[in-house]
CSV table of C-alpha atoms and ligand atoms in Angstrom, one decimal:
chain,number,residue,atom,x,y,z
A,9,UNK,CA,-31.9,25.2,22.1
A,10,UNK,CA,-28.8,25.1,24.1
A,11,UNK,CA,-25.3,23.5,23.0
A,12,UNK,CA,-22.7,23.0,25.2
A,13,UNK,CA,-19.2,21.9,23.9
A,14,UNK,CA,-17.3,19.1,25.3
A,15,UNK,CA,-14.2,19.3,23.1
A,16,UNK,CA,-13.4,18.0,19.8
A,17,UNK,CA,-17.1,16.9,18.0
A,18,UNK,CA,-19.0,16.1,21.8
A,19,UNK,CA,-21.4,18.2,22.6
A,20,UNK,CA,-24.7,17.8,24.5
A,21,UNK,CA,-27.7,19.8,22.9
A,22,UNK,CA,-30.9,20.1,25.3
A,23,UNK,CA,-34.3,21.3,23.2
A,24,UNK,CA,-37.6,20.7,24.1
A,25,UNK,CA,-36.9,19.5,27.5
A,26,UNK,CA,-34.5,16.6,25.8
A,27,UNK,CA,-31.0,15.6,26.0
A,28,UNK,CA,-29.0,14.9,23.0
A,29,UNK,CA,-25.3,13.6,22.9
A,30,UNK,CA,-23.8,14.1,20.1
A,31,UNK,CA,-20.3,11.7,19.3
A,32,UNK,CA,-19.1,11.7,23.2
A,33,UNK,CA,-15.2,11.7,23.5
A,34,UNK,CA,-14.8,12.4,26.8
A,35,UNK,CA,-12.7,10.3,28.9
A,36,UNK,CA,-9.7,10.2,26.3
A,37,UNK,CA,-9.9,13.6,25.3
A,38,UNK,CA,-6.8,15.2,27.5
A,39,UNK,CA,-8.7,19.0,27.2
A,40,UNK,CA,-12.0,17.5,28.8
A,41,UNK,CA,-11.5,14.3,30.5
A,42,UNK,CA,-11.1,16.5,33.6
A,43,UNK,CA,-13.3,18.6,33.0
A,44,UNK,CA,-16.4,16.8,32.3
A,45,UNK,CA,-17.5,13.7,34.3
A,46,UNK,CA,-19.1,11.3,31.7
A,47,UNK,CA,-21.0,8.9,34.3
A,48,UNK,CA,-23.2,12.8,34.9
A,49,UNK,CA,-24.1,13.0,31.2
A,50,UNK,CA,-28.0,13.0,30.5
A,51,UNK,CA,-29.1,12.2,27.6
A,52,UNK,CA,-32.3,10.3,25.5
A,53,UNK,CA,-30.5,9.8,22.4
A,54,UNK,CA,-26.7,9.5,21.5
A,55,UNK,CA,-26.2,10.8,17.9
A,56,UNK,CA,-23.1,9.3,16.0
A,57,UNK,CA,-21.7,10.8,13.1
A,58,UNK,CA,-19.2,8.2,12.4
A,59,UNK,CA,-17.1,4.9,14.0
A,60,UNK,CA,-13.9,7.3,14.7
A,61,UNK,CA,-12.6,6.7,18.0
A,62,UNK,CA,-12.5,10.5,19.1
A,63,UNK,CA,-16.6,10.0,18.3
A,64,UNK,CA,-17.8,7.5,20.4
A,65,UNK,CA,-15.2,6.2,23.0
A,66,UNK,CA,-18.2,7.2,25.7
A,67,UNK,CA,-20.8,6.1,23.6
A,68,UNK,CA,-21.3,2.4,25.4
A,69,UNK,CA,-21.0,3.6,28.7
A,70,UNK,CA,-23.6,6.8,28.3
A,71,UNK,CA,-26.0,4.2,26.3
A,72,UNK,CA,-25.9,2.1,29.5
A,73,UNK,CA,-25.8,4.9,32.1
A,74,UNK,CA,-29.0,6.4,30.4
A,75,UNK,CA,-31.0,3.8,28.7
A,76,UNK,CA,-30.1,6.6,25.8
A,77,UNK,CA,-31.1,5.5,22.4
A,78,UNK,CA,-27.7,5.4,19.8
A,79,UNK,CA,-28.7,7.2,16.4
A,80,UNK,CA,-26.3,6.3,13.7
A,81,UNK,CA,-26.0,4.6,9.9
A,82,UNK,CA,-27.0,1.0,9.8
A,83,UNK,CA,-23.6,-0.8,10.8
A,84,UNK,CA,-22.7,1.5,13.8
A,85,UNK,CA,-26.3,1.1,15.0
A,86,UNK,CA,-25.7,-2.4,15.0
A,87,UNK,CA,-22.6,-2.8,16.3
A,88,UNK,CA,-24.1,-0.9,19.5
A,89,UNK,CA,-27.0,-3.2,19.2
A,90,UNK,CA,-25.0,-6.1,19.4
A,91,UNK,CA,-23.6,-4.7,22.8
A,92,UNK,CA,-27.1,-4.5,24.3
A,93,UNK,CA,-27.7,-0.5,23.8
A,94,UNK,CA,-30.7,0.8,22.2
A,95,UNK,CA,-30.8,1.8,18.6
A,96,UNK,CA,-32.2,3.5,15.7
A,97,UNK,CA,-30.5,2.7,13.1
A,98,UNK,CA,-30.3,5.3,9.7
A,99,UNK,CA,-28.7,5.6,6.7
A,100,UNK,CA,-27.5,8.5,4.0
A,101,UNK,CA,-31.2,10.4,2.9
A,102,UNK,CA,-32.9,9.4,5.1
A,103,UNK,CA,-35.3,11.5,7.9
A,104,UNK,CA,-37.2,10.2,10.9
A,105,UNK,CA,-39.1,12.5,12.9
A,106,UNK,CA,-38.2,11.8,16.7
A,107,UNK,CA,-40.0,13.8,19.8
A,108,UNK,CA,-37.3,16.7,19.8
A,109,UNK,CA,-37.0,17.1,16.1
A,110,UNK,CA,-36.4,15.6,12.9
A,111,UNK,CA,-33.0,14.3,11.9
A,112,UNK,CA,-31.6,13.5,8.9
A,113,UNK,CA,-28.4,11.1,8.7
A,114,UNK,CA,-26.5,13.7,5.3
A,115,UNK,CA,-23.1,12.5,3.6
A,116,UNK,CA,-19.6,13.5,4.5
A,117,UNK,CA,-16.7,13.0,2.8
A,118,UNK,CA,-14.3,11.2,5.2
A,119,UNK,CA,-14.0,7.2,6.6
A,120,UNK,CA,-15.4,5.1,9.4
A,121,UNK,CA,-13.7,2.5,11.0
A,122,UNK,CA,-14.0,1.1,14.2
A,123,UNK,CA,-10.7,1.1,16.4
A,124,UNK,CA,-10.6,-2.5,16.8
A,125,UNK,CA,-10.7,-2.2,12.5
A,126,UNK,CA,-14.6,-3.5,12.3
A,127,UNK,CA,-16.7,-1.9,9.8
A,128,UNK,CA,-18.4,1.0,10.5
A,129,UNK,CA,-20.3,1.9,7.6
A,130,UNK,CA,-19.8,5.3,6.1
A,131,UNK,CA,-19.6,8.6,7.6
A,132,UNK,CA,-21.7,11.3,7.9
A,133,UNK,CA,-23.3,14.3,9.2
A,134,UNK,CA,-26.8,15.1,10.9
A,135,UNK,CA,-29.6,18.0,9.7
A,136,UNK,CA,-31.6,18.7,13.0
A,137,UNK,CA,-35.2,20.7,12.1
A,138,UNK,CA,-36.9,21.4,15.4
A,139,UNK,CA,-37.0,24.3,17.8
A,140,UNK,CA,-34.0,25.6,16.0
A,141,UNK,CA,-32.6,24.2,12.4
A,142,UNK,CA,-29.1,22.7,13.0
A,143,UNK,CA,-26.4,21.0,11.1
A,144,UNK,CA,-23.5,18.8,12.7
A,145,UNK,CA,-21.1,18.4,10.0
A,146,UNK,CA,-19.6,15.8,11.6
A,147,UNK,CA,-15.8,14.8,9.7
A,148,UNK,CA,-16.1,15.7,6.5
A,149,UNK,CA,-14.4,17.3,3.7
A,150,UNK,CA,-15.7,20.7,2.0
A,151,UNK,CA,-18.4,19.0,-0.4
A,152,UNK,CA,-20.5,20.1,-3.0
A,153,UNK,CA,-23.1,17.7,-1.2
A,154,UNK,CA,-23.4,20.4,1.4
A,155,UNK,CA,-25.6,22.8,-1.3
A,156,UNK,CA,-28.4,20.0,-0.6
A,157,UNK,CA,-29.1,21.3,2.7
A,158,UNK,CA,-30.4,24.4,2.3
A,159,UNK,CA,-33.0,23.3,-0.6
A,160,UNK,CA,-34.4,21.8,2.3
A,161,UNK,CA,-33.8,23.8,5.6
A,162,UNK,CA,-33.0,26.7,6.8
A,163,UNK,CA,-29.8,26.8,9.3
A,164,UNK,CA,-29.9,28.8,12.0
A,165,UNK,CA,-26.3,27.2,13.2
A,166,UNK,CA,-23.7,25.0,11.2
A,167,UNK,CA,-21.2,22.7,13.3
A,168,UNK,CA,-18.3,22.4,11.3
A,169,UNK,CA,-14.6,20.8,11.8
A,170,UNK,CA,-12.4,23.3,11.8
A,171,UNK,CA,-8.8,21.8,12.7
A,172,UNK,CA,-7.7,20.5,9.4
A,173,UNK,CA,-5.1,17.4,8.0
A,174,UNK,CA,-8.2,15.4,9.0
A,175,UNK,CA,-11.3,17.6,7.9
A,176,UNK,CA,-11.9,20.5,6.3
A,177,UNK,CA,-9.5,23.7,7.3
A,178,UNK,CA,-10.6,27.1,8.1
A,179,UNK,CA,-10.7,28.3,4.4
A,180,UNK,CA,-12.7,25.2,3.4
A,181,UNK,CA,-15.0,25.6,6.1
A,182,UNK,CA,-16.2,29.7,5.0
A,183,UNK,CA,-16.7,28.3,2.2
A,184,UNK,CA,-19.1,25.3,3.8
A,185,UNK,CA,-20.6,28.0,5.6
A,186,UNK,CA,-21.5,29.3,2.3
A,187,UNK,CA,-23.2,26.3,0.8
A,188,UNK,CA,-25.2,25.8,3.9
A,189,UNK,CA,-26.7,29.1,3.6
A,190,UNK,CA,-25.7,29.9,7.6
A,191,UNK,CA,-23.6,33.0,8.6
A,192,UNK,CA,-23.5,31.6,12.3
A,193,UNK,CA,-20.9,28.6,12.8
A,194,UNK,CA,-19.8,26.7,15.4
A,195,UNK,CA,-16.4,25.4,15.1
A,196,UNK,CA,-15.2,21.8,16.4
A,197,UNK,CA,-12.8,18.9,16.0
A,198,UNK,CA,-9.7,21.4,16.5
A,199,UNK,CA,-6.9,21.8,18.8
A,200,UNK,CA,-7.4,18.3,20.5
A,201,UNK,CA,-4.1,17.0,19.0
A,202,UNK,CA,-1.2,18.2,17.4
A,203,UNK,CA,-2.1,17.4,13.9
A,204,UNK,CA,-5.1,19.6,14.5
A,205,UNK,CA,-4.4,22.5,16.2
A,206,UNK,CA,-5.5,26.1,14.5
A,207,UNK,CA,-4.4,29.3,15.1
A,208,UNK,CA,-8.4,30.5,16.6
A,209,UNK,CA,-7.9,34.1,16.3
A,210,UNK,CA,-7.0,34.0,12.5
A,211,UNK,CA,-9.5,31.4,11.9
A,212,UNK,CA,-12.5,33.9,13.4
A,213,UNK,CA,-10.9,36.7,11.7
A,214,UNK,CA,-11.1,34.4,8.2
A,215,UNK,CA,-14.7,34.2,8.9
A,216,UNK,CA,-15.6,37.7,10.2
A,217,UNK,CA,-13.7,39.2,7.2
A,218,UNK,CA,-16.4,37.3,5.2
A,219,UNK,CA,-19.4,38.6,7.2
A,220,UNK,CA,-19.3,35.5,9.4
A,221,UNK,CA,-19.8,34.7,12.8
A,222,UNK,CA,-17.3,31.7,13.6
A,223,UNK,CA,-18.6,30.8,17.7
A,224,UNK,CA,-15.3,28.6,19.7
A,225,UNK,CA,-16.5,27.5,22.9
A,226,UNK,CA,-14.5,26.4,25.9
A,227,UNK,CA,-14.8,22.9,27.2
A,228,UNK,CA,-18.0,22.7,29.0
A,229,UNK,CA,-19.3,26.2,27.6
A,230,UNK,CA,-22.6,26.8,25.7
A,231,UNK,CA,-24.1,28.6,23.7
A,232,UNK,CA,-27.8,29.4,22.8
A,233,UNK,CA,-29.2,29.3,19.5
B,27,NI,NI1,-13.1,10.8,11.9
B,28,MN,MN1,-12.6,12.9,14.2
């Protein structure tokens, strides 16, 4: 399985010979509208964790590019729906097994409403079980909700926010690391904006000083899990 990062919570996985985009903010992100050309963006499915606008300002366009299908909570999935993209819509609990994996749609602690103030349901985060065992936290608080996941998986990488005022901070998100089970982390949503930026050093020395592997990626870098 192969992530690459696209800045703040974007980031295209590719496993089993599919492509996943996972809550594209591309074009208005100032670190990777550059960078990245969203019109070049493959994917089959377009996971969204919640209506934010630094999720899914590309989300339309990639949808139409594509013929991707939009995976999100009822009210997001429909809102795209409404637009003329293809959906499957989900909501908190519940699992469907797709052809790269299964996915289960897991609460966060945070809000989800569209930009233009429409409803967008509540947030939340995604549990991936496939060639490799993934969870995209998505925007979310530290949450005791996160000790649920590993009754039922077994990590081999956690995507967590990283950047703070928002979403959990780099203390919180150790701790997250610890009630997901998973020693290997990748951190997001950081250093975007001014409200979020994070001293990254001190952040992977907080989670190497607890036996942790915190993984920062530069725009348009990957990793292999
Ligand atoms: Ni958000
Ligand atoms: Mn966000």
């Amino acid at each position: 399985m192969k992530i690459t990062f696209y800045g703040q919570n974007s980031l295209a996985i590719e496993t089993t010979g599919k492509h996943i985009i996972v809550d594209p903010f591309i074009s208005g992100n100032p670190l990777s509208k550059d960078a990245v050309s969203v019109n070049d963006l493959k994917a089959d499915y377009i996971l969204l964790t919640h209506a934010h606008l630094d999720h899914v300002l590309d989300a339309e366009a990639i949808a139409k590019n594509t013929g991707a299908t939009i995976v999100s909570n009822y009210e997001i999935a429909m809102h795209y729906q409404a637009k003329g993209c293809t959906v499957h819509p989900m909501n908190h609990g519940g699992s469907w097994s797709f052809d790269f994996g299964k996915v289960k749609y897991v609460n966060a602690i945070h809000t989800s409403t569209f930009d233009d103030g429409s409803d967008g349901g509540f947030p939340g985060g995604f549990v991936i079980e496939g060639e490799k065992n993934i969870y995209i936290a998505g925007d979310t608080a530290l949450t005791m909700d996160m000790k649920l996941i590993p009754m039922r998986t077994k990590l081999d990488l956690a995507i967590l926010p990283i950047g703070d005022n928002f979403t959990m901070g780099i203390e919180d998100a150790v701790i997250a690391s610890d009630f997901v089970e998973c020693n290997r982390v990748l951190g997001v949503h950081y250093n975007t904006f001014g409200y979020i930026e994070i001293d990254t050093q001190g952040a992977q020395d907080a989670f190497s000083k607890a036996g942790k592997e915190l993984v920062l990626l530069d725009i348009g870098a990957f990793m292999e899990v």
